[in-house]
Amino acid sequence: MQVLHQLPKFDDPNLLYGCEAMSDAGVYALDQRWAIVQTVDVLTPIADDPYTFGAIAAANSLSDIYAMGAKPLTALNILSFPPDEIPPVVLREIIRGGCDKVKEAGAVILGGHTIRDSEIKYGLAVTGIVKKNEIISNDNARIGDVLILTKPIGTGVIATALKNKAVAKKIVETANKSMLNLNKTASILMKRFKANTSTDVTGFGLLGHTLNLAKASRVGLEIYASEVPILPGALALAQKNFFSAGSIANFEFAKPYVRFASTVNKTWQMLLCDAQTSGGLLIAIHKNRADKLLNAFYREGIRNAKIIGRVIKGRGLQVK
Ligand code: CO
Ligand code: CO
């Protein structure tokens, strides 16, 4: 939540990125060469199947580590639930989904904590490691850079429609597959091709996270709405207005900083603010290296990656 960015300041020389950095992960230097990256994220159920929910929540939590170009090492489970209502097998399946995803990431779960609560919530606190000179922060986008998004958007409208039992199974399966994908390969490749900046697209929606990146980098960004990849079925659900309260809040938050061209209708404006779960990486990279990075993404199976905009002079967002 944005409120966490207003915490009192710590002035420790090893604190490289803290609360004021408009990023979900913090970075702390261990020595001359290495730093740890730490993050925490918790979700309410996004899928009907507990195993799938656990795995998506884990992929979502790991994502902030990948966005900084770091490698996840260890994680802790955080699980809340109403003990009298939820059978233990459901909880075991959630944890099993999370563990399998953490294994796929090449990290380990050290332990965790459970909380009595009125609803199920699950996620991970994750610690990763990165060489100090290889940190990819969200404050280094440069004028002329190209913006690449690695996953389609629309998980929010699909999840809301699922809760209302108003969406076809196939659409949910495709969305789940996208949310289950780790941003690991995207992270390794963006480092290899020397991306300048990245952030992951989650709860604040594409425009919210894009705006944070623009503010942190002190630049303006131009977004080509028609180039933004969207999940199958998401546009139709957006037209039926399956936007969560969070997505509506995202739109209200972003609105003062965004200039929408007249060709971008209200449905698209809202869809660009749709709150995402386990979304892709939004990457700014020098335009001479953008095609090479895109080709590498395609070769490695990240086929929905697309150029969706560029970095310009000024402030705020222009959506065409
Ligand atoms: Co996060
Ligand atoms: Co994030």
PDB file of C-alpha atoms in Angstrom, residues 163-314:
ATOM      1  CA  LYS A 163     -16.155 -14.907  -8.275  1.00  0.00           C
ATOM      2  CA  ASN A 164     -19.468 -14.052  -9.951  1.00  0.00           C
ATOM      3  CA  LYS A 165     -19.446 -17.354 -11.882  1.00  0.00           C
ATOM      4  CA  ALA A 166     -19.636 -15.374 -15.108  1.00  0.00           C
ATOM      5  CA  VAL A 167     -16.657 -16.624 -17.082  1.00  0.00           C
ATOM      6  CA  ALA A 168     -15.836 -19.652 -19.233  1.00  0.00           C
ATOM      7  CA  LYS A 169     -13.443 -22.275 -17.843  1.00  0.00           C
ATOM      8  CA  LYS A 170     -11.041 -21.902 -20.757  1.00  0.00           C
ATOM      9  CA  ILE A 171     -10.568 -18.171 -20.092  1.00  0.00           C
ATOM     10  CA  VAL A 172      -9.791 -18.880 -16.415  1.00  0.00           C
ATOM     11  CA  GLU A 173      -7.308 -21.618 -17.353  1.00  0.00           C
ATOM     12  CA  THR A 174      -5.384 -19.307 -19.679  1.00  0.00           C
ATOM     13  CA  ALA A 175      -5.292 -16.594 -17.013  1.00  0.00           C
ATOM     14  CA  ASN A 176      -4.097 -19.116 -14.397  1.00  0.00           C
ATOM     15  CA  LYS A 177      -1.347 -20.314 -16.706  1.00  0.00           C
ATOM     16  CA  SER A 178      -0.138 -16.748 -17.143  1.00  0.00           C
ATOM     17  CA  MET A 179      -0.215 -16.051 -13.378  1.00  0.00           C
ATOM     18  CA  LEU A 180       1.616 -19.330 -12.673  1.00  0.00           C
ATOM     19  CA  ASN A 181       4.508 -18.339 -14.943  1.00  0.00           C
ATOM     20  CA  LEU A 182       7.515 -17.184 -12.952  1.00  0.00           C
ATOM     21  CA  ASN A 183       9.201 -13.985 -14.090  1.00  0.00           C
ATOM     22  CA  LYS A 184      12.503 -15.840 -13.675  1.00  0.00           C
ATOM     23  CA  THR A 185      13.465 -16.207 -17.346  1.00  0.00           C
ATOM     24  CA  ALA A 186      12.295 -12.665 -18.117  1.00  0.00           C
ATOM     25  CA  SER A 187      14.493 -11.422 -15.269  1.00  0.00           C
ATOM     26  CA  ILE A 188      17.600 -13.339 -16.393  1.00  0.00           C
ATOM     27  CA  LEU A 189      17.199 -12.146 -19.989  1.00  0.00           C
ATOM     28  CA  MET A 190      16.595  -8.492 -19.126  1.00  0.00           C
ATOM     29  CA  LYS A 191      19.832  -8.571 -17.126  1.00  0.00           C
ATOM     30  CA  ARG A 192      21.720 -10.230 -19.970  1.00  0.00           C
ATOM     31  CA  PHE A 193      20.549  -7.527 -22.409  1.00  0.00           C
ATOM     32  CA  LYS A 194      21.245  -4.746 -19.908  1.00  0.00           C
ATOM     33  CA  ALA A 195      17.775  -3.349 -19.301  1.00  0.00           C
ATOM     34  CA  ASN A 196      17.864   0.040 -17.569  1.00  0.00           C
ATOM     35  CA  THR A 197      14.819  -0.337 -15.356  1.00  0.00           C
ATOM     36  CA  SER A 198      12.071  -2.742 -14.463  1.00  0.00           C
ATOM     37  CA  THR A 199       9.087  -3.200 -12.194  1.00  0.00           C
ATOM     38  CA  ASP A 200       6.515  -5.967 -11.911  1.00  0.00           C
ATOM     39  CA  VAL A 201       2.879  -5.295 -12.716  1.00  0.00           C
ATOM     40  CA  THR A 202       0.605  -6.278  -9.824  1.00  0.00           C
ATOM     41  CA  GLY A 203      -2.045  -4.639  -7.636  1.00  0.00           C
ATOM     42  CA  PHE A 204      -1.810  -1.050  -8.895  1.00  0.00           C
ATOM     43  CA  GLY A 205      -2.479  -2.156 -12.469  1.00  0.00           C
ATOM     44  CA  LEU A 206      -0.377  -1.426 -15.530  1.00  0.00           C
ATOM     45  CA  LEU A 207      -0.848   2.352 -15.362  1.00  0.00           C
ATOM     46  CA  GLY A 208      -0.243   2.508 -11.597  1.00  0.00           C
ATOM     47  CA  HIS A 209       3.064   0.669 -11.830  1.00  0.00           C
ATOM     48  CA  THR A 210       4.012   2.537 -15.002  1.00  0.00           C
ATOM     49  CA  LEU A 211       3.360   5.782 -13.186  1.00  0.00           C
ATOM     50  CA  ASN A 212       5.546   4.727 -10.230  1.00  0.00           C
ATOM     51  CA  LEU A 213       8.339   3.914 -12.664  1.00  0.00           C
ATOM     52  CA  ALA A 214       7.926   7.299 -14.379  1.00  0.00           C
ATOM     53  CA  LYS A 215       7.935   9.172 -11.060  1.00  0.00           C
ATOM     54  CA  ALA A 216      10.941   7.286  -9.684  1.00  0.00           C
ATOM     55  CA  SER A 217      12.878   7.819 -12.938  1.00  0.00           C
ATOM     56  CA  ARG A 218      11.732  11.456 -13.315  1.00  0.00           C
ATOM     57  CA  VAL A 219      10.605  10.973 -16.908  1.00  0.00           C
ATOM     58  CA  GLY A 220       7.392  10.854 -18.908  1.00  0.00           C
ATOM     59  CA  LEU A 221       6.100   7.693 -20.524  1.00  0.00           C
ATOM     60  CA  GLU A 222       4.076   7.152 -23.658  1.00  0.00           C
ATOM     61  CA  ILE A 223       1.907   4.004 -23.769  1.00  0.00           C
ATOM     62  CA  TYR A 224       0.394   2.588 -26.962  1.00  0.00           C
ATOM     63  CA  ALA A 225      -2.898   1.173 -25.649  1.00  0.00           C
ATOM     64  CA  SER A 226      -3.569  -0.950 -28.729  1.00  0.00           C
ATOM     65  CA  GLU A 227      -0.165  -2.676 -28.327  1.00  0.00           C
ATOM     66  CA  VAL A 228      -0.744  -3.743 -24.716  1.00  0.00           C
ATOM     67  CA  PRO A 229      -1.177  -7.549 -24.653  1.00  0.00           C
ATOM     68  CA  ILE A 230      -4.416  -8.681 -22.999  1.00  0.00           C
ATOM     69  CA  LEU A 231      -5.605 -12.126 -21.929  1.00  0.00           C
ATOM     70  CA  PRO A 232      -8.249 -13.827 -24.065  1.00  0.00           C
ATOM     71  CA  GLY A 233     -11.712 -12.898 -22.786  1.00  0.00           C
ATOM     72  CA  ALA A 234     -10.523  -9.929 -20.717  1.00  0.00           C
ATOM     73  CA  LEU A 235     -11.805  -7.227 -23.062  1.00  0.00           C
ATOM     74  CA  ALA A 236     -15.341  -8.663 -23.140  1.00  0.00           C
ATOM     75  CA  LEU A 237     -15.352  -8.885 -19.328  1.00  0.00           C
ATOM     76  CA  ALA A 238     -14.060  -5.315 -19.106  1.00  0.00           C
ATOM     77  CA  GLN A 239     -16.938  -4.227 -21.327  1.00  0.00           C
ATOM     78  CA  LYS A 240     -19.275  -5.936 -18.851  1.00  0.00           C
ATOM     79  CA  ASN A 241     -17.562  -3.885 -16.129  1.00  0.00           C
ATOM     80  CA  PHE A 242     -16.107  -6.681 -13.976  1.00  0.00           C
ATOM     81  CA  PHE A 243     -13.729  -4.258 -12.289  1.00  0.00           C
ATOM     82  CA  SER A 244     -12.871  -4.761  -8.622  1.00  0.00           C
ATOM     83  CA  ALA A 245     -12.927  -1.931  -6.065  1.00  0.00           C
ATOM     84  CA  GLY A 246      -9.118  -2.023  -6.212  1.00  0.00           C
ATOM     85  CA  SER A 247      -9.084  -1.463  -9.967  1.00  0.00           C
ATOM     86  CA  ILE A 248     -11.492   1.468  -9.671  1.00  0.00           C
ATOM     87  CA  ALA A 249      -9.247   2.959  -6.969  1.00  0.00           C
ATOM     88  CA  ASN A 250      -6.245   2.456  -9.289  1.00  0.00           C
ATOM     89  CA  PHE A 251      -8.005   4.408 -12.016  1.00  0.00           C
ATOM     90  CA  GLU A 252      -8.877   7.277  -9.646  1.00  0.00           C
ATOM     91  CA  PHE A 253      -5.284   7.336  -8.380  1.00  0.00           C
ATOM     92  CA  ALA A 254      -3.736   7.396 -11.866  1.00  0.00           C
ATOM     93  CA  LYS A 255      -6.217   9.745 -13.588  1.00  0.00           C
ATOM     94  CA  PRO A 256      -4.635  13.114 -12.640  1.00  0.00           C
ATOM     95  CA  TYR A 257      -1.283  12.019 -14.109  1.00  0.00           C
ATOM     96  CA  VAL A 258      -2.524  10.459 -17.342  1.00  0.00           C
ATOM     97  CA  ARG A 259      -3.497  12.054 -20.656  1.00  0.00           C
ATOM     98  CA  PHE A 260      -5.695   9.657 -22.623  1.00  0.00           C
ATOM     99  CA  ALA A 261      -6.037  10.201 -26.382  1.00  0.00           C
ATOM    100  CA  SER A 262      -9.678  10.414 -27.522  1.00  0.00           C
ATOM    101  CA  THR A 263      -9.233   7.028 -29.247  1.00  0.00           C
ATOM    102  CA  VAL A 264      -8.743   5.300 -25.879  1.00  0.00           C
ATOM    103  CA  ASN A 265     -12.282   4.658 -24.627  1.00  0.00           C
ATOM    104  CA  LYS A 266     -13.372   4.279 -20.998  1.00  0.00           C
ATOM    105  CA  THR A 267     -13.260   0.458 -21.111  1.00  0.00           C
ATOM    106  CA  TRP A 268      -9.617   0.553 -22.204  1.00  0.00           C
ATOM    107  CA  GLN A 269      -8.764   3.267 -19.692  1.00  0.00           C
ATOM    108  CA  MET A 270     -10.128   1.030 -16.937  1.00  0.00           C
ATOM    109  CA  LEU A 271      -8.556  -2.149 -18.305  1.00  0.00           C
ATOM    110  CA  LEU A 272      -5.140  -0.479 -18.239  1.00  0.00           C
ATOM    111  CA  CYS A 273      -5.745   0.100 -14.493  1.00  0.00           C
ATOM    112  CA  ASP A 274      -7.038  -3.447 -13.858  1.00  0.00           C
ATOM    113  CA  ALA A 275      -5.374  -4.766 -10.673  1.00  0.00           C
ATOM    114  CA  GLN A 276      -3.064  -7.623 -11.704  1.00  0.00           C
ATOM    115  CA  THR A 277      -1.943 -10.689  -9.811  1.00  0.00           C
ATOM    116  CA  SER A 278       1.442 -12.174 -10.706  1.00  0.00           C
ATOM    117  CA  GLY A 279       1.684  -9.900 -13.742  1.00  0.00           C
ATOM    118  CA  GLY A 280       4.676  -9.519 -16.021  1.00  0.00           C
ATOM    119  CA  LEU A 281       7.744  -7.339 -15.884  1.00  0.00           C
ATOM    120  CA  LEU A 282       7.577  -3.856 -17.348  1.00  0.00           C
ATOM    121  CA  ILE A 283      11.054  -3.142 -18.661  1.00  0.00           C
ATOM    122  CA  ALA A 284      12.733  -0.005 -20.016  1.00  0.00           C
ATOM    123  CA  ILE A 285      15.674  -0.764 -22.295  1.00  0.00           C
ATOM    124  CA  HIS A 286      17.774   1.184 -24.807  1.00  0.00           C
ATOM    125  CA  LYS A 287      16.016   1.077 -28.161  1.00  0.00           C
ATOM    126  CA  ASN A 288      19.020  -0.522 -29.888  1.00  0.00           C
ATOM    127  CA  ARG A 289      18.761  -3.558 -27.607  1.00  0.00           C
ATOM    128  CA  ALA A 290      14.957  -3.869 -27.442  1.00  0.00           C
ATOM    129  CA  ASP A 291      14.532  -6.156 -30.464  1.00  0.00           C
ATOM    130  CA  LYS A 292      17.330  -8.450 -29.298  1.00  0.00           C
ATOM    131  CA  LEU A 293      15.654  -8.763 -25.909  1.00  0.00           C
ATOM    132  CA  LEU A 294      12.260  -9.408 -27.510  1.00  0.00           C
ATOM    133  CA  ASN A 295      13.732 -12.117 -29.746  1.00  0.00           C
ATOM    134  CA  ALA A 296      15.345 -13.754 -26.722  1.00  0.00           C
ATOM    135  CA  PHE A 297      11.976 -13.652 -24.936  1.00  0.00           C
ATOM    136  CA  TYR A 298      10.262 -15.360 -27.893  1.00  0.00           C
ATOM    137  CA  ARG A 299      12.986 -18.024 -28.109  1.00  0.00           C
ATOM    138  CA  GLU A 300      12.531 -18.797 -24.412  1.00  0.00           C
ATOM    139  CA  GLY A 301       8.753 -19.074 -24.693  1.00  0.00           C
ATOM    140  CA  ILE A 302       7.760 -15.626 -23.410  1.00  0.00           C
ATOM    141  CA  ARG A 303       5.595 -15.163 -26.493  1.00  0.00           C
ATOM    142  CA  ASN A 304       3.250 -12.457 -25.193  1.00  0.00           C
ATOM    143  CA  ALA A 305       6.054  -9.960 -24.598  1.00  0.00           C
ATOM    144  CA  LYS A 306       5.515  -6.755 -26.554  1.00  0.00           C
ATOM    145  CA  ILE A 307       6.782  -3.229 -26.957  1.00  0.00           C
ATOM    146  CA  ILE A 308       4.037  -1.109 -25.399  1.00  0.00           C
ATOM    147  CA  GLY A 309       5.549   2.349 -25.236  1.00  0.00           C
ATOM    148  CA  ARG A 310       8.598   4.529 -24.813  1.00  0.00           C
ATOM    149  CA  VAL A 311      10.240   6.918 -22.408  1.00  0.00           C
ATOM    150  CA  ILE A 312       9.819  10.615 -23.237  1.00  0.00           C
ATOM    151  CA  LYS A 313      10.703  13.988 -21.744  1.00  0.00           C
ATOM    152  CA  GLY A 314       8.348  15.470 -19.181  1.00  0.00           C
TER     153      GLY A 314
END
